[in-house]
PDB file of C-alpha atoms in Angstrom:
ATOM      1  CA  MET A   1      13.496 -32.079  84.096  1.00 54.00           C
ATOM      2  CA  VAL A   2      14.491 -34.165  80.958  1.00 49.00           C
ATOM      3  CA  ILE A   3      18.044 -34.474  82.250  1.00 53.00           C
ATOM      4  CA  ARG A   4      16.888 -35.726  85.564  1.00 58.00           C
ATOM      5  CA  ARG A   5      14.652 -38.373  83.781  1.00 56.00           C
ATOM      6  CA  ILE A   6      17.565 -39.427  81.612  1.00 47.00           C
ATOM      7  CA  ARG A   7      19.749 -39.923  84.760  1.00 54.00           C
ATOM      8  CA  GLU A   8      17.000 -41.925  86.443  1.00 53.00           C
ATOM      9  CA  HIS A   9      16.495 -44.215  83.468  1.00 48.00           C
ATOM     10  CA  ALA A  10      20.320 -44.679  83.005  1.00 49.00           C
ATOM     11  CA  ALA A  11      20.535 -45.694  86.718  1.00 53.00           C
ATOM     12  CA  HIS A  12      18.024 -48.452  86.111  1.00 53.00           C
ATOM     13  CA  ALA A  13      19.841 -49.434  82.773  1.00 52.00           C
ATOM     14  CA  ASP A  14      16.583 -48.569  80.829  1.00 51.00           C
ATOM     15  CA  TRP A  15      18.593 -47.720  77.720  1.00 54.00           C
ATOM     16  CA  PHE A  16      15.649 -47.671  75.408  1.00 58.00           C
ATOM     17  CA  THR A  17      14.032 -45.076  77.426  1.00 62.00           C
ATOM     18  CA  VAL A  18      17.264 -43.160  77.704  1.00 51.00           C
ATOM     19  CA  GLY A  19      17.614 -43.200  73.972  1.00 62.00           C
ATOM     20  CA  LEU A  20      14.000 -41.987  73.624  1.00 60.00           C
ATOM     21  CA  ASP A  21      14.665 -39.121  75.943  1.00 57.00           C
ATOM     22  CA  LEU A  22      17.781 -38.123  74.138  1.00 60.00           C
ATOM     23  CA  LEU A  23      15.776 -38.267  70.855  1.00 62.00           C
ATOM     24  CA  ILE A  24      13.164 -35.924  72.350  1.00 66.00           C
ATOM     25  CA  VAL A  25      16.025 -33.587  73.462  1.00 64.00           C
ATOM     26  CA  ILE A  26      17.569 -33.539  69.933  1.00 73.00           C
ATOM     27  CA  ILE A  27      14.274 -32.994  68.172  1.00 70.00           C
ATOM     28  CA  GLY A  28      13.525 -30.108  70.671  1.00 65.00           C
ATOM     29  CA  VAL A  29      16.809 -28.510  69.998  1.00 69.00           C
ATOM     30  CA  PHE A  30      16.498 -28.899  66.257  1.00 65.00           C
ATOM     31  CA  LEU A  31      12.997 -27.422  66.215  1.00 63.00           C
ATOM     32  CA  GLY A  32      14.083 -24.512  68.377  1.00 64.00           C
ATOM     33  CA  MET A  33      17.017 -23.865  65.952  1.00 69.00           C
ATOM     34  CA  GLN A  34      14.622 -24.053  63.006  1.00 65.00           C
ATOM     35  CA  ALA A  35      12.151 -21.661  64.607  1.00 57.00           C
ATOM     36  CA  ASN A  36      14.958 -19.224  65.256  1.00 60.00           C
ATOM     37  CA  ASN A  37      16.134 -19.541  61.690  1.00 58.00           C
ATOM     38  CA  TRP A  38      12.662 -18.955  60.305  1.00 58.00           C
ATOM     39  CA  ASN A  39      12.208 -15.930  62.587  1.00 56.00           C
ATOM     40  CA  GLU A  40      15.531 -14.447  61.499  1.00 57.00           C
ATOM     41  CA  THR A  41      14.562 -15.041  57.767  1.00 53.00           C
ATOM     42  CA  ARG A  42      11.197 -13.367  58.392  1.00 53.00           C
ATOM     43  CA  VAL A  43      12.853 -10.418  60.060  1.00 53.00           C
ATOM     44  CA  GLU A  44      15.519 -10.157  57.340  1.00 60.00           C
ATOM     45  CA  ARG A  45      12.741 -10.262  54.692  1.00 67.00           C
ATOM     46  CA  GLN A  46      10.777  -7.575  56.386  1.00 70.00           C
ATOM     47  CA  GLN A  47      13.845  -5.470  56.746  1.00 74.00           C
ATOM     48  CA  ALA A  48      14.719  -5.865  53.081  1.00 73.00           C
ATOM     49  CA  GLU A  49      11.239  -4.793  52.122  1.00 82.00           C
ATOM     50  CA  SER A  50      11.462  -1.801  54.503  1.00 83.00           C
ATOM     51  CA  TYR A  51      14.710  -0.765  52.900  1.00 83.00           C
ATOM     52  CA  ARG A  52      13.194  -1.200  49.453  1.00 87.00           C
ATOM     53  CA  THR A  53      10.155   0.908  50.224  1.00 88.00           C
ATOM     54  CA  ARG A  54      12.277   3.627  51.741  1.00 89.00           C
ATOM     55  CA  LEU A  55      14.738   3.579  48.788  1.00 91.00           C
ATOM     56  CA  VAL A  56      11.852   4.033  46.535  1.00 92.00           C
ATOM     57  CA  GLU A  57      10.710   7.026  48.446  1.00 91.00           C
ATOM     58  CA  ASP A  58      14.266   8.457  48.572  1.00 92.00           C
ATOM     59  CA  LEU A  59      14.552   8.076  44.733  1.00 94.00           C
ATOM     60  CA  ARG A  60      11.254   9.798  44.270  1.00 93.00           C
ATOM     61  CA  ALA A  61      12.477  12.614  46.451  1.00 91.00           C
ATOM     62  CA  ASN A  62      15.737  12.765  44.301  1.00 93.00           C
ATOM     63  CA  GLU A  63      13.568  13.132  41.197  1.00 93.00           C
ATOM     64  CA  SER A  64      11.548  15.903  42.673  1.00 91.00           C
ATOM     65  CA  ASP A  65      14.738  17.683  44.064  1.00 92.00           C
ATOM     66  CA  LEU A  66      16.671  17.441  40.671  1.00 94.00           C
ATOM     67  CA  LYS A  67      13.647  18.681  38.754  1.00 93.00           C
ATOM     68  CA  GLN A  68      13.377  21.652  41.141  1.00 92.00           C
ATOM     69  CA  ARG A  69      17.086  22.396  40.905  1.00 93.00           C
ATOM     70  CA  ARG A  70      16.897  22.266  37.104  1.00 94.00           C
ATOM     71  CA  GLU A  71      14.381  25.025  37.035  1.00 94.00           C
ATOM     72  CA  TYR A  72      16.244  26.921  39.671  1.00 95.00           C
ATOM     73  CA  TYR A  73      19.576  26.861  37.849  1.00 96.00           C
ATOM     74  CA  ARG A  74      17.812  27.737  34.518  1.00 96.00           C
ATOM     75  CA  GLN A  75      16.853  30.956  36.147  1.00 96.00           C
ATOM     76  CA  VAL A  76      20.357  31.555  37.420  1.00 97.00           C
ATOM     77  CA  ARG A  77      21.752  30.776  33.990  1.00 97.00           C
ATOM     78  CA  HIS A  78      19.215  33.268  32.346  1.00 97.00           C
ATOM     79  CA  HIS A  79      20.561  36.047  34.685  1.00 97.00           C
ATOM     80  CA  ALA A  80      24.125  35.016  33.944  1.00 98.00           C
ATOM     81  CA  LEU A  81      23.696  35.313  30.205  1.00 97.00           C
ATOM     82  CA  ALA A  82      22.044  38.646  30.604  1.00 96.00           C
ATOM     83  CA  ALA A  83      24.906  39.991  32.760  1.00 97.00           C
ATOM     84  CA  LEU A  84      27.514  38.578  30.364  1.00 97.00           C
ATOM     85  CA  GLU A  85      25.904  40.334  27.483  1.00 95.00           C
ATOM     86  CA  VAL A  86      26.471  43.645  29.142  1.00 95.00           C
ATOM     87  CA  LEU A  87      30.066  42.810  30.226  1.00 95.00           C
ATOM     88  CA  ASP A  88      30.915  41.632  26.725  1.00 92.00           C
ATOM     89  CA  HIS A  89      29.731  44.925  25.214  1.00 88.00           C
ATOM     90  CA  PRO A  90      31.310  47.885  27.026  1.00 78.00           C
ATOM     91  CA  SER A  91      29.384  50.421  25.047  1.00 75.00           C
ATOM     92  CA  ALA A  92      26.001  48.988  26.157  1.00 73.00           C
ATOM     93  CA  SER A  93      24.099  50.857  28.725  1.00 81.00           C
ATOM     94  CA  ALA A  94      23.846  49.187  32.131  1.00 87.00           C
ATOM     95  CA  GLY A  95      21.633  49.963  35.028  1.00 93.00           C
ATOM     96  CA  GLU A  96      19.603  48.362  37.847  1.00 95.00           C
ATOM     97  CA  GLN A  97      18.677  45.217  35.820  1.00 96.00           C
ATOM     98  CA  PHE A  98      22.414  44.487  35.217  1.00 97.00           C
ATOM     99  CA  LEU A  99      22.918  44.646  38.961  1.00 97.00           C
ATOM    100  CA  ILE A 100      20.025  42.211  39.508  1.00 97.00           C
ATOM    101  CA  ASP A 101      21.271  39.952  36.827  1.00 97.00           C
ATOM    102  CA  SER A 102      24.815  39.987  38.226  1.00 97.00           C
ATOM    103  CA  PHE A 103      23.673  39.264  41.664  1.00 98.00           C
ATOM    104  CA  GLN A 104      21.183  36.603  40.798  1.00 97.00           C
ATOM    105  CA  ALA A 105      23.706  34.769  38.758  1.00 97.00           C
ATOM    106  CA  THR A 106      25.704  34.002  41.968  1.00 97.00           C
ATOM    107  CA  GLN A 107      22.727  32.083  43.483  1.00 96.00           C
ATOM    108  CA  ILE A 108      23.294  28.420  44.500  1.00 93.00           C
ATOM    109  CA  VAL A 109      21.481  25.433  46.039  1.00 90.00           C
ATOM    110  CA  PRO A 110      24.167  23.811  48.313  1.00 83.00           C
ATOM    111  CA  ARG A 111      22.116  20.975  49.714  1.00 84.00           C
ATOM    112  CA  THR A 112      22.818  17.320  48.969  1.00 86.00           C
ATOM    113  CA  LEU A 113      20.503  14.675  47.490  1.00 89.00           C
ATOM    114  CA  SER A 114      18.718  12.302  49.887  1.00 87.00           C
ATOM    115  CA  ARG A 115      20.700   9.132  50.412  1.00 89.00           C
ATOM    116  CA  PHE A 116      19.920   8.313  54.146  1.00 88.00           C
ATOM    117  CA  THR A 117      18.285   4.982  53.512  1.00 89.00           C
ATOM    118  CA  TYR A 118      21.273   3.801  51.312  1.00 88.00           C
ATOM    119  CA  ASP A 119      23.803   4.882  53.858  1.00 90.00           C
ATOM    120  CA  GLU A 120      21.966   3.142  56.729  1.00 88.00           C
ATOM    121  CA  MET A 121      21.631  -0.093  54.702  1.00 86.00           C
ATOM    122  CA  ILE A 122      25.332  -0.116  53.975  1.00 87.00           C
ATOM    123  CA  ALA A 123      26.218   0.552  57.540  1.00 87.00           C
ATOM    124  CA  ALA A 124      23.860  -2.326  58.622  1.00 82.00           C
ATOM    125  CA  GLY A 125      25.169  -4.668  55.998  1.00 82.00           C
ATOM    126  CA  GLY A 126      21.670  -4.820  54.407  1.00 79.00           C
ATOM    127  CA  LEU A 127      22.663  -4.482  50.755  1.00 80.00           C
ATOM    128  CA  ASP A 128      22.872  -8.240  50.101  1.00 81.00           C
ATOM    129  CA  ARG A 129      19.242  -8.713  51.318  1.00 78.00           C
ATOM    130  CA  LEU A 130      17.895  -6.017  48.881  1.00 79.00           C
ATOM    131  CA  GLY A 131      17.315  -8.286  45.903  1.00 74.00           C
ATOM    132  CA  ASN A 132      19.069 -10.095  43.065  1.00 80.00           C
ATOM    133  CA  ALA A 133      22.640  -9.338  42.102  1.00 85.00           C
ATOM    134  CA  ALA A 134      21.575  -7.161  39.124  1.00 87.00           C
ATOM    135  CA  LEU A 135      19.362  -4.881  41.275  1.00 87.00           C
ATOM    136  CA  ARG A 136      22.006  -4.555  44.002  1.00 86.00           C
ATOM    137  CA  THR A 137      24.607  -3.502  41.322  1.00 91.00           C
ATOM    138  CA  ARG A 138      22.149  -0.915  39.879  1.00 91.00           C
ATOM    139  CA  VAL A 139      21.498   0.641  43.343  1.00 91.00           C
ATOM    140  CA  LYS A 140      25.202   0.568  44.177  1.00 92.00           C
ATOM    141  CA  ASN A 141      26.154   2.132  40.871  1.00 93.00           C
ATOM    142  CA  TYR A 142      23.535   4.889  41.144  1.00 94.00           C
ATOM    143  CA  TYR A 143      24.566   5.993  44.536  1.00 93.00           C
ATOM    144  CA  SER A 144      28.344   5.795  43.742  1.00 93.00           C
ATOM    145  CA  ALA A 145      27.869   7.896  40.595  1.00 93.00           C
ATOM    146  CA  MET A 146      25.737  10.340  42.553  1.00 92.00           C
ATOM    147  CA  GLU A 147      28.540  10.705  45.132  1.00 90.00           C
ATOM    148  CA  THR A 148      30.693  11.808  42.316  1.00 90.00           C
ATOM    149  CA  ALA A 149      28.245  14.110  40.797  1.00 92.00           C
ATOM    150  CA  GLU A 150      27.667  15.868  44.148  1.00 91.00           C
ATOM    151  CA  THR A 151      31.123  17.282  43.714  1.00 89.00           C
ATOM    152  CA  THR A 152      29.878  19.346  40.688  1.00 90.00           C
ATOM    153  CA  PHE A 153      26.506  20.081  42.367  1.00 90.00           C
ATOM    154  CA  ARG A 154      28.325  21.734  45.274  1.00 88.00           C
ATOM    155  CA  SER A 155      30.923  23.459  43.288  1.00 88.00           C
ATOM    156  CA  THR A 156      31.098  27.212  43.598  1.00 88.00           C
ATOM    157  CA  PRO A 157      33.093  28.796  40.717  1.00 89.00           C
ATOM    158  CA  PRO A 158      35.054  31.965  41.518  1.00 95.00           C
ATOM    159  CA  TYR A 159      32.389  34.342  39.931  1.00 97.00           C
ATOM    160  CA  ARG A 160      30.239  34.204  43.138  1.00 97.00           C
ATOM    161  CA  GLU A 161      33.081  35.130  45.328  1.00 96.00           C
ATOM    162  CA  HIS A 162      34.254  37.768  42.805  1.00 97.00           C
ATOM    163  CA  LEU A 163      30.910  39.519  42.313  1.00 98.00           C
ATOM    164  CA  ARG A 164      29.991  39.537  46.044  1.00 97.00           C
ATOM    165  CA  ARG A 165      33.433  40.933  46.824  1.00 97.00           C
ATOM    166  CA  VAL A 166      33.086  43.941  44.321  1.00 97.00           C
ATOM    167  CA  MET A 167      29.398  44.617  44.380  1.00 97.00           C
ATOM    168  CA  PRO A 168      28.671  47.415  46.921  1.00 97.00           C
ATOM    169  CA  TYR A 169      27.235  46.265  50.185  1.00 97.00           C
ATOM    170  CA  GLN A 170      24.174  48.516  49.915  1.00 96.00           C
ATOM    171  CA  VAL A 171      23.262  47.015  46.618  1.00 97.00           C
ATOM    172  CA  GLN A 172      23.683  43.415  47.718  1.00 97.00           C
ATOM    173  CA  GLN A 173      21.536  44.172  50.859  1.00 96.00           C
ATOM    174  CA  ARG A 174      18.806  45.617  48.655  1.00 95.00           C
ATOM    175  CA  ALA A 175      19.052  42.690  46.166  1.00 96.00           C
ATOM    176  CA  ARG A 176      18.695  40.168  49.030  1.00 94.00           C
ATOM    177  CA  ILE A 177      15.489  41.972  50.275  1.00 94.00           C
ATOM    178  CA  ARG A 178      13.801  42.867  47.092  1.00 95.00           C
ATOM    179  CA  CYS A 179      14.863  39.819  45.003  1.00 94.00           C
ATOM    180  CA  ARG A 180      14.753  37.289  47.771  1.00 92.00           C
ATOM    181  CA  GLU A 181      14.173  33.644  46.683  1.00 89.00           C
ATOM    182  CA  LYS A 182      11.069  31.912  47.920  1.00 87.00           C
ATOM    183  CA  LEU A 183      11.634  28.960  50.099  1.00 81.00           C
ATOM    184  CA  GLY A 184       9.134  26.127  50.305  1.00 77.00           C
ATOM    185  CA  THR A 185       8.766  22.436  51.159  1.00 76.00           C
ATOM    186  CA  ALA A 186       7.971  19.667  48.678  1.00 70.00           C
ATOM    187  CA  GLN A 187       5.714  16.790  49.449  1.00 71.00           C
ATOM    188  CA  SER A 188       8.890  14.605  50.142  1.00 65.00           C
ATOM    189  CA  GLY A 189       9.859  17.116  52.822  1.00 69.00           C
ATOM    190  CA  GLU A 190      12.806  18.572  50.737  1.00 71.00           C
ATOM    191  CA  GLN A 191      13.304  22.313  50.724  1.00 75.00           C
ATOM    192  CA  THR A 192      12.329  24.155  47.400  1.00 80.00           C
ATOM    193  CA  ASN A 193      14.046  27.290  46.174  1.00 84.00           C
ATOM    194  CA  VAL A 194      12.445  29.623  43.578  1.00 87.00           C
ATOM    195  CA  LEU A 195      13.882  32.764  42.312  1.00 91.00           C
ATOM    196  CA  PRO A 196      11.531  35.638  41.578  1.00 92.00           C
ATOM    197  CA  THR A 197      10.698  36.252  37.859  1.00 91.00           C
ATOM    198  CA  SER A 198      11.043  39.967  38.376  1.00 92.00           C
ATOM    199  CA  CYS A 199      12.097  42.439  41.150  1.00 94.00           C
ATOM    200  CA  ALA A 200      13.179  46.077  41.488  1.00 94.00           C
ATOM    201  CA  LEU A 201      15.943  47.563  43.618  1.00 94.00           C
ATOM    202  CA  GLU A 202      14.731  51.107  43.586  1.00 93.00           C
ATOM    203  CA  LEU A 203      18.114  52.554  44.313  1.00 94.00           C
ATOM    204  CA  ASP A 204      19.241  56.187  43.495  1.00 95.00           C
ATOM    205  CA  TYR A 205      20.827  56.645  40.158  1.00 94.00           C
ATOM    206  CA  GLU A 206      24.177  57.618  41.607  1.00 95.00           C
ATOM    207  CA  ILE A 207      24.385  54.467  43.608  1.00 96.00           C
ATOM    208  CA  VAL A 208      23.424  52.285  40.596  1.00 96.00           C
ATOM    209  CA  ALA A 209      25.916  53.973  38.283  1.00 95.00           C
ATOM    210  CA  LYS A 210      28.765  53.594  40.810  1.00 96.00           C
ATOM    211  CA  ALA A 211      28.035  49.991  41.403  1.00 96.00           C
ATOM    212  CA  VAL A 212      27.837  49.240  37.612  1.00 96.00           C
ATOM    213  CA  THR A 213      31.158  50.984  37.022  1.00 95.00           C
ATOM    214  CA  ARG A 214      32.731  49.131  39.866  1.00 96.00           C
ATOM    215  CA  ILE A 215      31.666  45.646  38.664  1.00 96.00           C
ATOM    216  CA  ARG A 216      32.390  46.348  34.877  1.00 95.00           C
ATOM    217  CA  SER A 217      35.804  47.594  35.719  1.00 94.00           C
ATOM    218  CA  SER A 218      36.720  44.643  37.931  1.00 96.00           C
ATOM    219  CA  PRO A 219      39.499  42.573  36.286  1.00 94.00           C
ATOM    220  CA  GLU A 220      38.471  39.216  34.857  1.00 96.00           C
ATOM    221  CA  ILE A 221      34.897  39.467  35.972  1.00 97.00           C
ATOM    222  CA  ALA A 222      33.633  38.497  32.595  1.00 96.00           C
ATOM    223  CA  ASP A 223      36.070  35.514  32.388  1.00 97.00           C
ATOM    224  CA  ASP A 224      34.783  34.354  35.757  1.00 97.00           C
ATOM    225  CA  LEU A 225      31.187  34.647  34.660  1.00 98.00           C
ATOM    226  CA  THR A 226      31.927  32.682  31.402  1.00 97.00           C
ATOM    227  CA  ARG A 227      33.497  29.865  33.621  1.00 97.00           C
ATOM    228  CA  HIS A 228      30.421  30.045  35.899  1.00 97.00           C
ATOM    229  CA  LEU A 229      28.182  29.585  32.774  1.00 97.00           C
ATOM    230  CA  ILE A 230      30.013  26.443  31.592  1.00 96.00           C
ATOM    231  CA  ASP A 231      29.688  25.077  35.131  1.00 96.00           C
ATOM    232  CA  LEU A 232      25.911  25.809  35.062  1.00 97.00           C
ATOM    233  CA  ASP A 233      25.633  24.017  31.682  1.00 97.00           C
ATOM    234  CA  LEU A 234      27.306  20.958  33.244  1.00 96.00           C
ATOM    235  CA  LYS A 235      25.007  20.968  36.199  1.00 96.00           C
ATOM    236  CA  LEU A 236      21.935  21.149  34.065  1.00 97.00           C
ATOM    237  CA  ASP A 237      23.118  18.216  32.146  1.00 96.00           C
ATOM    238  CA  LEU A 238      23.724  16.240  35.273  1.00 96.00           C
ATOM    239  CA  PHE A 239      20.324  17.102  36.691  1.00 96.00           C
ATOM    240  CA  ASP A 240      18.651  15.739  33.630  1.00 96.00           C
ATOM    241  CA  LEU A 241      20.915  12.620  33.611  1.00 95.00           C
ATOM    242  CA  PHE A 242      20.306  11.689  37.326  1.00 95.00           C
ATOM    243  CA  GLU A 243      16.654  12.620  37.259  1.00 96.00           C
ATOM    244  CA  GLY A 244      16.354   9.913  34.544  1.00 95.00           C
ATOM    245  CA  ARG A 245      18.509   7.396  36.445  1.00 95.00           C
ATOM    246  CA  ALA A 246      16.601   7.934  39.648  1.00 95.00           C
ATOM    247  CA  ARG A 247      13.221   7.466  37.830  1.00 95.00           C
ATOM    248  CA  ASN A 248      14.389   4.312  36.030  1.00 94.00           C
ATOM    249  CA  LEU A 249      15.795   2.715  39.281  1.00 94.00           C
ATOM    250  CA  ARG A 250      12.678   3.628  41.278  1.00 93.00           C
ATOM    251  CA  GLN A 251      10.395   2.090  38.563  1.00 92.00           C
ATOM    252  CA  ASN A 252      12.574  -0.974  38.443  1.00 89.00           C
ATOM    253  CA  MET A 253      12.312  -1.313  42.224  1.00 87.00           C
ATOM    254  CA  GLU A 254       8.562  -0.756  42.185  1.00 84.00           C
ATOM    255  CA  VAL A 255       8.096  -3.589  39.715  1.00 77.00           C
ATOM    256  CA  LYS A 256      10.060  -5.818  42.048  1.00 57.00           C
ATOM    257  CA  THR A 257       7.775  -4.969  45.073  1.00 51.00           C
ATOM    258  CA  SER A 258       4.441  -5.333  43.194  1.00 47.00           C
TER     259      SER A 258
END
């Protein structure tokens, strides 16, 4: 309609009105562009706040997960130390508890830490909208370091394969049933794993004695268990480190949102 009016006014050489109509068109286009820019800015701001809120929840889940893993692997380490004590002293008597300790020392938590929001944000190019440069750098460094640490978290030293290869199947089956870890769900939705504080296999003496002899006589089983303990110590140190990093970053981000 405006274009038709401009043509009519131009046909009558009414240049003042033509100029006024053009000005109205330019102002309309400008206001439309501004409204679109304001809307995009609002959407980006809302998206940034959504990312920030979800990152805070992911970090809180990481804290809970790392704390739970630390307790789990402390139990594993306790069993590993008890088993190594028997292996390092050939004259020491060994029975059902040695079998339990040897088997429970192989337990692992293979899951990864939560990073879904960060990965989604990177894929969408949303990191630049998260906050100031210092905060963006902290977030990026946390997840980059976590990716490196996951290599250690998921590592499985040879002891697990070694023990489960030489321990008789009947003993392992009984251990899996009688000493089964308890699985649950944390408030964040993450799976939780808890080893029992005590259990009993209740196997015949002959079966226990045969299994003990087979394990103790397996070449380099003590060396593999020693290596496993070193790996457990490193995991526990990293759990402490990254729980602290996750907590500090979360608290920093919560301050930014308050």
